[in-house]
Short mmCIF file of C-alpha atoms and ligand atoms in Angstrom, two decimals:
data_model
loop_
_atom_site.label_atom_id
_atom_site.label_comp_id
_atom_site.label_asym_id
_atom_site.label_seq_id
_atom_site.Cartn_x
_atom_site.Cartn_y
_atom_site.Cartn_z
CA MET G 236 0.03 -0.10 -0.29
CA GLU G 237 0.92 3.11 -0.77
CA LYS G 238 2.67 5.57 2.18
CA MET G 239 0.62 8.94 2.67
CA VAL G 240 1.89 11.25 4.83
CA ASN G 241 0.32 11.66 8.08
CA ILE G 242 -1.92 14.89 7.82
CA PRO G 243 -5.65 15.83 8.09
CA GLU G 244 -8.61 14.47 6.67
CA LYS G 245 -9.56 16.88 3.12
CA ALA G 246 -12.98 19.04 5.52
CA GLY G 247 -14.10 20.46 2.08
CA LYS G 248 -12.11 23.23 1.81
CA LYS G 249 -9.76 23.00 -1.08
CA ARG G 250 -6.53 21.60 0.61
CA VAL G 251 -3.07 24.13 -0.72
CA VAL G 252 0.16 22.33 -0.15
CA ILE G 253 2.90 24.00 -0.23
CA VAL G 254 6.47 23.25 -0.40
CA GLY G 255 9.14 25.00 0.66
CA ALA G 256 8.83 27.13 4.66
CA GLY G 257 10.80 30.17 3.38
CA PHE G 258 10.02 33.66 2.53
CA GLY G 259 7.82 32.75 -0.09
CA GLY G 260 6.29 30.10 1.38
CA LEU G 261 5.98 31.17 4.34
CA LYS G 262 4.12 34.17 4.17
CA LEU G 263 1.86 32.27 1.92
CA ALA G 264 0.35 29.85 4.04
CA GLY G 265 0.16 32.93 6.38
CA LYS G 266 -1.66 34.81 3.68
CA LEU G 267 -4.24 32.03 2.66
CA ASN G 268 -7.37 32.03 3.89
CA PRO G 269 -8.81 29.57 6.07
CA GLU G 270 -12.28 30.48 5.40
CA TYR G 271 -11.63 28.29 1.67
CA PHE G 272 -8.43 26.90 2.31
CA ASP G 273 -6.86 23.91 3.89
CA VAL G 274 -2.47 24.49 3.97
CA ILE G 275 -0.46 21.91 4.03
CA LEU G 276 3.18 23.25 5.16
CA LEU G 277 6.92 20.66 4.45
CA ASP G 278 10.60 21.42 4.38
CA LYS G 279 12.99 20.07 4.87
CA ASN G 280 14.01 22.26 7.88
CA ASN G 281 11.64 22.83 11.23
CA TYR G 282 12.09 26.00 11.09
CA HIS G 283 12.87 29.00 8.83
CA GLN G 284 16.16 30.70 8.15
CA PHE G 285 16.86 33.85 7.22
CA GLN G 286 19.46 33.85 4.60
CA PRO G 287 20.05 36.99 4.85
CA LEU G 288 22.33 37.33 7.72
CA PHE G 289 24.00 33.64 7.40
CA TYR G 290 27.54 35.78 6.48
CA GLN G 291 26.89 36.97 9.94
CA VAL G 292 26.36 33.46 11.80
CA ALA G 293 30.22 32.54 9.07
CA ILE G 294 32.20 35.94 10.81
CA ALA G 295 30.97 34.44 14.48
CA GLY G 296 29.25 38.05 15.06
CA LEU G 297 25.66 36.30 15.58
CA GLU G 298 24.42 32.00 16.80
CA PRO G 299 22.48 30.47 14.42
CA SER G 300 19.47 30.82 16.70
CA SER G 301 18.76 34.28 16.46
CA ILE G 302 18.42 33.70 12.51
CA ALA G 303 16.06 30.74 12.74
CA TYR G 304 12.74 30.31 13.62
CA PRO G 305 10.46 27.08 14.77
CA LEU G 306 8.06 26.81 11.58
CA ARG G 307 5.72 25.05 14.27
CA LYS G 308 5.71 28.11 16.87
CA ASN G 309 5.05 30.95 14.06
CA PHE G 310 1.40 28.43 12.99
CA GLN G 311 0.51 28.01 17.07
CA LYS G 312 -2.45 29.87 16.09
CA LYS G 313 -3.15 29.20 12.78
CA HIS G 314 -5.05 25.69 13.11
CA HIS G 315 -5.81 25.88 9.65
CA VAL G 316 -2.35 24.91 8.83
CA HIS G 317 -0.01 21.71 9.02
CA PHE G 318 3.61 21.74 8.64
CA ARG G 319 5.10 17.96 8.12
CA MET G 320 8.69 18.66 8.25
CA CYS G 321 10.11 16.07 4.74
CA GLU G 322 12.11 16.65 2.01
CA VAL G 323 10.09 16.21 -1.42
CA ILE G 324 10.94 14.61 -4.11
CA GLY G 325 8.84 14.46 -7.10
CA VAL G 326 5.05 16.17 -8.57
CA PHE G 327 2.98 13.41 -9.33
CA PRO G 328 0.53 16.26 -11.63
CA GLU G 329 -1.51 13.30 -12.94
CA ASN G 330 -3.03 12.35 -9.23
CA GLN G 331 -2.31 15.99 -8.09
CA SER G 332 0.41 14.42 -5.58
CA VAL G 333 4.05 14.61 -4.40
CA GLU G 334 6.06 12.61 -3.15
CA THR G 335 8.32 13.39 0.22
CA ASN G 336 10.48 10.83 2.08
CA GLU G 337 7.99 10.55 4.28
CA GLY G 338 4.90 9.38 1.85
CA SER G 339 3.15 11.46 -0.65
CA VAL G 340 0.95 13.90 -0.29
CA ASP G 341 -2.67 15.02 -2.29
CA TYR G 342 -2.93 18.20 -3.69
CA ASP G 343 -5.91 20.31 -5.31
CA TYR G 344 -3.36 23.35 -5.53
CA LEU G 345 0.67 23.02 -5.24
CA VAL G 346 3.31 26.26 -4.32
CA ILE G 347 6.81 25.21 -4.86
CA ALA G 348 8.60 28.21 -3.61
CA THR G 349 12.08 25.60 -2.59
CA GLY G 350 14.35 28.56 -3.69
CA CYS G 351 17.84 27.33 -5.07
CA ASP G 352 20.58 26.51 -4.16
CA THR G 353 24.76 27.48 -4.52
CA ASN G 354 25.84 27.13 -8.02
CA PHE G 355 29.02 25.83 -8.89
CA PHE G 356 28.67 25.59 -12.63
CA GLY G 357 29.16 22.02 -13.05
CA ASN G 358 32.13 22.15 -10.98
CA GLN G 359 32.16 19.04 -9.13
CA SER G 360 35.25 19.47 -7.50
CA LEU G 361 34.63 23.10 -6.29
CA LYS G 362 30.91 22.01 -4.84
CA ASN G 363 33.44 19.29 -2.69
CA THR G 364 36.19 21.37 -1.19
CA THR G 365 34.46 24.63 -1.12
CA ILE G 366 33.33 26.38 1.88
CA THR G 367 29.19 27.76 1.63
CA LEU G 368 26.93 29.78 2.87
CA LYS G 369 23.18 28.21 0.95
CA SER G 370 21.62 27.57 4.43
CA VAL G 371 22.03 28.09 8.82
CA SER G 372 24.07 24.74 9.29
CA GLU G 373 26.27 25.25 6.11
CA ALA G 374 27.15 29.37 8.04
CA LEU G 375 27.86 27.21 11.27
CA TYR G 376 30.40 24.77 9.59
CA ALA G 377 31.96 28.38 7.59
CA ARG G 378 31.99 29.48 11.00
CA ASN G 379 33.61 26.80 12.66
CA ARG G 380 36.27 26.18 9.99
CA ILE G 381 37.50 30.36 10.01
CA LEU G 382 38.16 29.81 13.13
CA GLN G 383 40.14 26.35 13.12
CA SER G 384 42.51 28.57 10.43
CA PHE G 385 43.26 30.83 13.34
CA GLU G 386 43.43 27.67 16.43
CA ASP G 387 46.36 26.04 13.72
CA ALA G 388 48.01 29.35 12.11
CA ALA G 389 48.21 29.84 15.92
CA SER G 390 50.22 26.96 16.68
CA THR G 391 52.34 27.02 13.37
CA ASN G 392 55.61 27.48 12.96
CA ASN G 393 56.60 27.03 8.92
CA GLU G 394 55.59 30.55 6.90
CA GLU G 395 54.17 28.67 4.30
CA LEU G 396 51.04 26.63 6.76
CA LEU G 397 51.02 30.36 8.19
CA LYS G 398 50.50 31.79 5.40
CA LYS G 399 47.59 29.04 3.43
CA ARG G 400 46.17 29.27 7.65
CA LEU G 401 45.91 33.16 7.00
CA THR G 402 44.90 33.43 2.99
CA PHE G 403 41.13 33.81 2.87
CA VAL G 404 39.36 33.76 -0.41
CA ILE G 405 35.97 34.72 -1.60
CA VAL G 406 34.34 33.70 -4.30
CA GLY G 407 31.95 36.23 -5.63
CA GLY G 408 30.95 39.50 -5.59
CA GLY G 409 26.84 40.00 -5.47
CA ALA G 410 26.56 40.98 -1.64
CA THR G 411 27.23 38.47 0.00
CA GLY G 412 30.47 38.06 -1.35
CA VAL G 413 30.84 41.92 -0.71
CA GLU G 414 29.25 41.59 3.75
CA LEU G 415 31.98 38.85 3.72
CA ALA G 416 35.41 40.37 2.96
CA GLY G 417 33.73 43.49 4.51
CA ALA G 418 33.31 41.48 7.74
CA LEU G 419 36.75 39.63 7.17
CA ALA G 420 38.49 42.73 7.07
CA ASP G 421 36.85 44.40 10.53
CA MET G 422 37.26 41.05 12.18
CA ARG G 423 41.51 41.41 11.60
CA ASN G 424 41.24 44.96 12.04
CA HIS G 425 39.13 45.02 15.11
CA ILE G 426 39.68 41.98 17.33
CA LEU G 427 41.53 39.24 15.65
CA PRO G 428 45.10 40.02 17.31
CA LYS G 429 43.01 41.08 20.55
CA ASP G 430 42.55 37.30 20.32
CA TYR G 431 45.92 36.33 18.77
CA PRO G 432 48.41 38.40 20.06
CA GLU G 433 51.29 35.01 18.53
CA ILE G 434 49.99 35.49 15.20
CA ASP G 435 51.15 39.44 13.13
CA PHE G 436 48.03 40.33 11.28
CA SER G 437 49.18 41.42 9.04
CA LYS G 438 49.51 39.17 7.09
CA MET G 439 46.62 37.84 6.66
CA GLN G 440 45.72 38.35 3.36
CA ILE G 441 41.39 38.45 2.31
CA HIS G 442 40.69 37.77 -1.86
CA LEU G 443 37.51 38.54 -3.54
CA VAL G 444 37.18 37.09 -7.11
CA ASP G 445 34.04 37.88 -9.51
CA ALA G 446 33.03 37.55 -12.66
CA SER G 447 31.62 40.24 -13.24
CA PRO G 448 32.97 44.30 -14.34
CA ARG G 449 32.51 45.61 -11.71
CA LEU G 450 31.74 44.43 -7.61
CA LEU G 451 27.25 44.43 -6.53
CA LEU G 452 26.14 44.21 -10.21
CA ALA G 453 22.53 43.61 -8.81
CA MET G 454 23.27 47.59 -8.49
CA SER G 455 24.03 50.38 -9.34
CA GLU G 456 27.21 52.34 -10.31
CA GLU G 457 27.69 54.38 -7.48
CA ALA G 458 27.52 51.36 -5.21
CA SER G 459 30.08 49.53 -7.10
CA VAL G 460 32.24 51.75 -6.20
CA LYS G 461 31.96 52.90 -3.35
CA ALA G 462 31.91 48.74 -1.91
CA THR G 463 36.06 48.87 -4.01
CA GLU G 464 36.79 51.77 -2.63
CA THR G 465 35.70 50.36 0.72
CA LEU G 466 36.71 47.16 0.58
CA GLU G 467 40.41 48.05 -0.66
CA ASP G 468 40.62 50.72 2.05
CA ARG G 469 40.05 48.03 3.96
CA GLY G 470 43.11 46.24 2.66
CA VAL G 471 41.05 43.29 0.49
CA LYS G 472 42.42 42.14 -2.41
CA ILE G 473 39.79 42.07 -5.84
CA TYR G 474 39.98 40.30 -9.31
CA GLN G 475 37.38 41.58 -11.04
CA ASN G 476 36.15 39.88 -14.66
CA VAL G 477 37.51 36.46 -13.38
CA PHE G 478 36.59 33.40 -12.30
CA VAL G 479 37.84 30.21 -10.49
CA THR G 480 38.75 27.29 -13.09
CA SER G 481 39.92 25.21 -9.81
CA TYR G 482 40.28 24.74 -6.46
CA GLU G 483 42.70 21.79 -5.36
CA ASP G 484 45.25 20.18 -3.69
CA GLY G 485 45.63 24.07 -1.09
CA VAL G 486 45.85 26.64 -4.24
CA VAL G 487 43.11 28.12 -5.48
CA SER G 488 43.59 28.64 -8.95
CA ILE G 489 42.56 32.14 -11.38
CA SER G 490 41.54 32.02 -14.59
CA ASP G 491 44.01 35.25 -15.24
CA GLY G 492 46.86 32.45 -13.84
CA THR G 493 47.18 34.09 -10.54
CA ARG G 494 47.42 31.34 -7.53
CA LEU G 495 46.71 31.33 -4.19
CA VAL G 496 47.37 29.38 -1.67
CA SER G 497 44.67 29.04 0.88
CA ASP G 498 42.76 26.59 3.47
CA ASN G 499 39.56 28.61 3.47
CA VAL G 500 37.93 29.61 0.07
CA LEU G 501 34.06 30.62 0.32
CA TRP G 502 32.32 30.01 -2.54
CA VAL G 503 28.90 32.55 -2.79
CA ALA G 504 29.59 32.74 -6.91
CA GLY G 505 25.85 32.42 -7.61
CA ILE G 506 22.68 29.64 -7.54
CA VAL G 507 20.79 27.55 -9.52
CA GLY G 508 17.39 25.70 -8.84
CA ASP G 509 16.88 21.89 -8.21
CA LYS G 510 15.11 20.06 -10.20
CA LEU G 511 12.26 17.93 -8.71
CA SER G 512 11.22 14.67 -10.25
CA GLY G 513 8.20 15.22 -12.52
CA PHE G 514 7.58 17.80 -14.25
CA SER G 515 9.68 17.96 -17.88
CA GLN G 516 12.45 19.72 -19.22
CA ASP G 517 10.13 22.35 -20.71
CA SER G 518 9.06 24.13 -18.06
CA TYR G 519 12.57 24.73 -16.42
CA THR G 520 15.03 26.92 -17.64
CA LYS G 521 18.64 26.02 -17.96
CA SER G 522 19.50 27.36 -15.12
CA ASN G 523 16.40 24.47 -13.63
CA ARG G 524 13.94 27.72 -12.33
CA LEU G 525 10.31 27.06 -13.20
CA ILE G 526 9.19 28.79 -15.37
CA VAL G 527 5.64 30.41 -14.44
CA ASN G 528 2.96 32.56 -16.47
CA ARG G 529 2.21 36.64 -14.47
CA TYR G 530 0.25 34.29 -12.81
CA CYS G 531 3.50 32.16 -11.14
CA GLU G 532 1.44 29.14 -12.83
CA VAL G 533 4.44 26.54 -14.21
CA LYS G 534 4.08 26.17 -17.71
CA GLY G 535 2.00 23.11 -18.43
CA PHE G 536 -0.50 23.70 -15.20
CA ASN G 537 -3.08 25.38 -13.81
CA ASP G 538 -2.75 23.78 -10.85
CA ILE G 539 0.73 24.05 -10.29
CA PHE G 540 2.45 27.34 -9.11
CA ALA G 541 5.73 28.45 -8.34
CA ILE G 542 7.28 31.10 -6.42
CA GLY G 543 10.39 33.69 -4.78
CA ASP G 544 13.74 32.74 -6.27
CA ILE G 545 13.10 29.27 -7.97
CA ALA G 546 10.25 31.15 -10.68
CA TYR G 547 11.02 31.87 -12.77
CA MET G 548 8.70 34.98 -14.32
CA GLU G 549 9.28 37.94 -18.13
CA THR G 550 7.72 40.49 -18.06
CA GLU G 551 8.25 43.35 -19.99
CA ALA G 552 10.23 44.96 -17.13
CA TYR G 553 12.33 42.26 -15.90
CA PRO G 554 13.03 40.48 -19.57
CA LYS G 555 15.74 38.10 -18.17
CA GLY G 556 12.93 37.40 -15.13
CA HIS G 557 12.52 39.18 -11.35
CA PRO G 558 15.60 39.50 -9.23
CA GLN G 559 16.46 36.35 -6.35
CA VAL G 560 15.89 38.69 -3.27
CA ALA G 561 13.48 38.43 -1.23
CA GLN G 562 11.55 40.90 -1.64
CA GLY G 563 10.31 39.29 -4.41
CA ALA G 564 9.48 36.10 -2.82
CA LEU G 565 7.18 38.10 -0.73
CA GLN G 566 4.96 39.62 -3.29
CA MET G 567 4.80 36.72 -5.66
CA ALA G 568 2.72 34.59 -2.04
CA VAL G 569 0.33 37.59 -1.64
CA ASN G 570 -0.10 38.11 -4.99
CA LEU G 571 -0.41 34.53 -5.59
CA ALA G 572 -2.48 34.07 -1.84
CA THR G 573 -5.06 36.75 -3.18
CA ASN G 574 -5.46 34.65 -6.66
CA LEU G 575 -6.88 31.94 -5.23
CA GLU G 576 -9.54 33.34 -3.63
CA LEU G 577 -9.98 34.77 -7.00
CA LYS G 578 -9.90 31.60 -8.64
CA GLU G 579 -12.37 30.08 -6.16
CA PHE G 580 -14.95 32.24 -6.54
CA GLY G 581 -14.44 31.93 -10.87
CA HIS G 582 -13.43 35.95 -11.46
CA ASN G 583 -9.97 37.03 -12.87
CA PRO G 584 -6.12 36.56 -11.62
CA SER G 585 -4.11 39.85 -11.52
CA PRO G 586 -0.95 39.29 -12.80
CA PHE G 587 1.97 39.73 -10.41
CA LYS G 588 3.82 43.63 -10.95
CA TYR G 589 7.40 43.80 -8.94
CA VAL G 590 8.04 46.72 -6.24
CA ASP G 591 11.40 47.20 -5.79
CA LYS G 592 11.96 48.23 -3.27
CA GLY G 593 15.53 49.18 -2.94
CA SER G 594 18.54 47.17 -1.97
CA MET G 595 21.73 47.28 0.17
CA ALA G 596 24.46 45.94 1.23
CA THR G 597 26.88 46.13 4.12
CA ILE G 598 30.36 46.73 3.17
CA GLY G 599 31.74 46.58 7.53
CA ARG G 600 31.84 48.59 10.10
CA ASN G 601 29.74 51.77 9.97
CA ALA G 602 30.33 51.41 6.08
CA ALA G 603 27.14 50.60 3.75
CA VAL G 604 26.06 50.93 -0.23
CA ALA G 605 21.58 51.42 -0.89
CA ASP G 606 20.62 52.39 -3.60
CA ILE G 607 16.76 53.17 -2.20
CA ILE G 608 14.15 54.54 -5.73
CA HIS G 609 16.35 57.01 -7.14
CA PHE G 610 18.54 57.32 -4.67
CA HIS G 611 22.12 55.58 -4.32
CA PHE G 612 24.08 56.84 -0.36
CA SER G 613 26.49 55.24 0.94
CA GLY G 614 28.51 55.14 4.70
CA ALA G 615 27.27 55.35 7.58
CA PRO G 616 23.45 56.40 7.11
CA ALA G 617 23.17 53.12 4.00
CA TRP G 618 24.70 51.06 7.11
CA TRP G 619 21.90 52.18 10.12
CA LEU G 620 19.44 52.45 7.56
CA TRP G 621 20.34 48.22 6.85
CA LEU G 622 20.53 47.65 10.25
CA VAL G 623 17.18 48.95 11.22
CA VAL G 624 15.99 46.86 7.55
CA HIS G 625 16.74 43.91 9.13
CA LEU G 626 16.61 44.11 12.37
CA TYR G 627 12.99 45.03 11.16
CA THR G 628 12.56 41.75 8.89
CA ILE G 629 13.83 39.55 11.57
CA MET G 630 11.16 37.31 12.80
CA GLY G 631 10.39 36.50 16.03
CA ILE G 632 10.82 39.16 19.27
CA LYS G 633 13.85 37.16 20.85
CA ASN G 634 15.59 36.77 17.79
CA LYS G 635 15.13 40.44 17.42
CA LEU G 636 16.49 41.81 21.11
CA PHE G 637 19.53 38.78 21.45
CA ILE G 638 20.69 40.62 17.78
CA PHE G 639 20.16 43.57 18.27
CA LEU G 640 22.34 43.28 21.92
CA ASP G 641 24.64 41.19 19.87
CA TRP G 642 25.19 44.34 17.42
CA ALA G 643 24.69 46.47 19.93
CA TRP G 644 27.37 44.54 21.97
CA SER G 645 29.57 44.53 19.09
CA TYR G 646 29.71 48.38 17.90
CA PHE G 647 30.23 49.66 21.71
CA THR G 648 33.63 47.22 23.05
CA TYR G 649 34.99 46.42 18.45
CA ASP G 650 34.50 42.55 19.86
CA ILE G 651 31.93 40.10 19.12
CA SER G 652 30.73 37.23 21.70
CA LEU G 653 30.65 34.32 19.84
CA ARG G 654 34.31 32.61 18.91
CA LEU G 655 33.20 29.01 20.16
CA LEU G 656 34.14 26.64 18.25
CA ILE G 657 31.66 23.81 18.70
CA ARG G 658 31.00 20.60 16.75
CA PRO G 659 28.49 18.26 17.35
CA LYS G 660 29.39 14.54 18.59
CA THR G 661 28.40 12.09 16.62
CA LYS G 662 28.78 8.26 18.00
CA MET G 663 31.29 8.05 14.83
CA ASN G 664 33.59 10.85 16.82
C1 LIG T 175 23.58 34.14 2.36
C2 LIG T 175 22.31 34.91 1.03
C3 LIG T 175 22.64 36.33 1.07
C4 LIG T 175 21.19 36.79 0.96
N1 LIG T 175 20.41 38.12 0.93
C5 LIG T 175 20.06 38.92 0.59
C6 LIG T 175 20.21 39.82 1.11
O1 LIG T 175 20.24 40.65 1.70
N2 LIG T 175 18.27 40.29 0.76
C7 LIG T 175 17.22 39.99 0.03
O2 LIG T 175 16.55 40.71 -0.43
N3 LIG T 175 17.23 38.63 -0.01
C8 LIG T 175 18.36 38.18 0.28
N4 LIG T 175 19.08 37.14 -0.33
C9 LIG T 175 18.23 36.33 -1.45
C10 LIG T 175 16.99 35.80 -0.63
O3 LIG T 175 17.49 35.45 0.61
C11 LIG T 175 15.58 34.98 -1.52
O4 LIG T 175 15.24 35.53 -2.13
C12 LIG T 175 14.94 34.41 -0.21
O5 LIG T 175 15.77 32.91 0.50
C13 LIG T 175 13.70 33.47 -1.41
O6 LIG T 175 13.11 32.90 -1.37
P1 LIG T 175 12.05 31.48 -1.44
O7 LIG T 175 11.14 31.36 -0.48
O8 LIG T 175 12.47 31.84 -2.77
O9 LIG T 175 13.62 30.26 -0.84
P2 LIG T 175 13.73 30.23 0.25
O10 LIG T 175 13.77 31.57 1.46
O11 LIG T 175 15.25 30.18 0.18
O12 LIG T 175 13.52 29.18 1.52
C14 LIG T 175 13.25 27.44 0.13
C15 LIG T 175 12.93 26.58 1.94
O13 LIG T 175 12.28 25.72 0.93
C16 LIG T 175 13.02 24.24 1.55
N5 LIG T 175 12.98 22.96 0.70
C17 LIG T 175 13.79 23.42 -0.41
N6 LIG T 175 14.13 22.15 -1.46
C18 LIG T 175 13.05 21.23 -0.29
C19 LIG T 175 12.67 20.64 -0.20
N7 LIG T 175 12.58 19.82 -1.69
N8 LIG T 175 11.53 19.84 -0.11
C20 LIG T 175 11.41 20.04 1.48
N9 LIG T 175 12.21 21.49 1.47
C21 LIG T 175 12.81 22.01 0.84
C22 LIG T 175 14.34 25.03 2.37
O14 LIG T 175 14.20 24.17 3.45
C23 LIG T 175 14.16 26.53 2.89
O15 LIG T 175 13.44 26.71 4.43
C24 LIG T 175 20.47 36.12 0.47
C25 LIG T 175 21.03 35.16 -0.05
C26 LIG T 175 21.93 34.21 0.74
C27 LIG T 175 22.66 32.22 0.99
#
């Protein structure tokens, strides 16, 4: 007999199955009208992750628990939303069901909101050897690796090894790459020399390798120039218009012939979708995003939708798809919640229209860049705005409070308080 995930029987309402409780999936689950819909929310983790602050976990600035929020707590008072922790493997559109590692789930409407994963551009070896930042667990792993490098550096008197351990290569000049480079530079300049008096931190190198012609390509030219200037002032070496070809035996090879010996290669160079079985290649773009129309319907279906990073929607204003940012996912979720209700009443759905609310990136202490509508600004005002916006958007009062305290502590003391190297113990070690 087919194994089914244990969920409440259908009770006269349409069942909406949402795969993924990221920005898009979570917003949609909260917005769907309980009068007309039962919601089954599936995610492989039992928490929502706030990706914009992953880099702060990686540099030991924030605890992982401050940027994750338990999904069950979020829906304690929403009895029409049923969360199940499981990984969705495939879709059976002909049976209106999805297959998960815990069994199958039937749907009336299916919404794919699975986000994207790190893109290694087909290079399996880079996938195995570099440090990534696409989940809370990866951010925690990055933190351990970075801290371990300093501990190892303190223990060696071999100059070659010291150089390798103190060299950080960040691949990808988007917001995450810039933020990581700036944060590492701050650590080198303000924090690490106090912790490791035995290390000469003038030997610590930070390299930022970017395949595009300028940093922060998705932002204004002003933002790129300011980010480049600030990072260079803080001692980051930037490589533009080049790409990493390999990372083998501790050596990073760059397409311009540069070789860098490093223990720490952080890969934040782009994202790609994860394919689910059951959709034909026709429904996917080359980067594995699901092609949707203006109503978020996946190509070839009218009961399956995709929102957020995984959805690829071409419009006149965005002929190459919308930016893969939190606002895109949130706005698609709100639009789809309204459209599903309109559909119930036989009304025409309204097409999705993205409203660009601007973008920001931090470059380190008192330094950030912001493009808000037609205004471009940088420095301390942009940095304070970045802090306020992120504090406002993070989920949970406790998380907001803890993050505020951690940020205030590090601002006034030039210190971060979470430099603990904690590894889970398993029966294997
Ligand atoms: C390091 C980093 C920094 C970023 N900074 C910013 C920023 O500053 N501003 C900004 O606007 N955007 C930023 N982004 C982008 C932003 O986080 C994404 O655009 C946004 O998270 C997309 O939301 P989503 O709902 O599409 O997917 P996600 O938020 O990625 O959520 C996808 C969910 O699906 C779940 N899932 C995936 N596959 C399965 C499966 N098969 N079965 C079950 N569950 C599954 C995942 O566990 C996850 O919970 C950043 C991203 C990263 C990685």
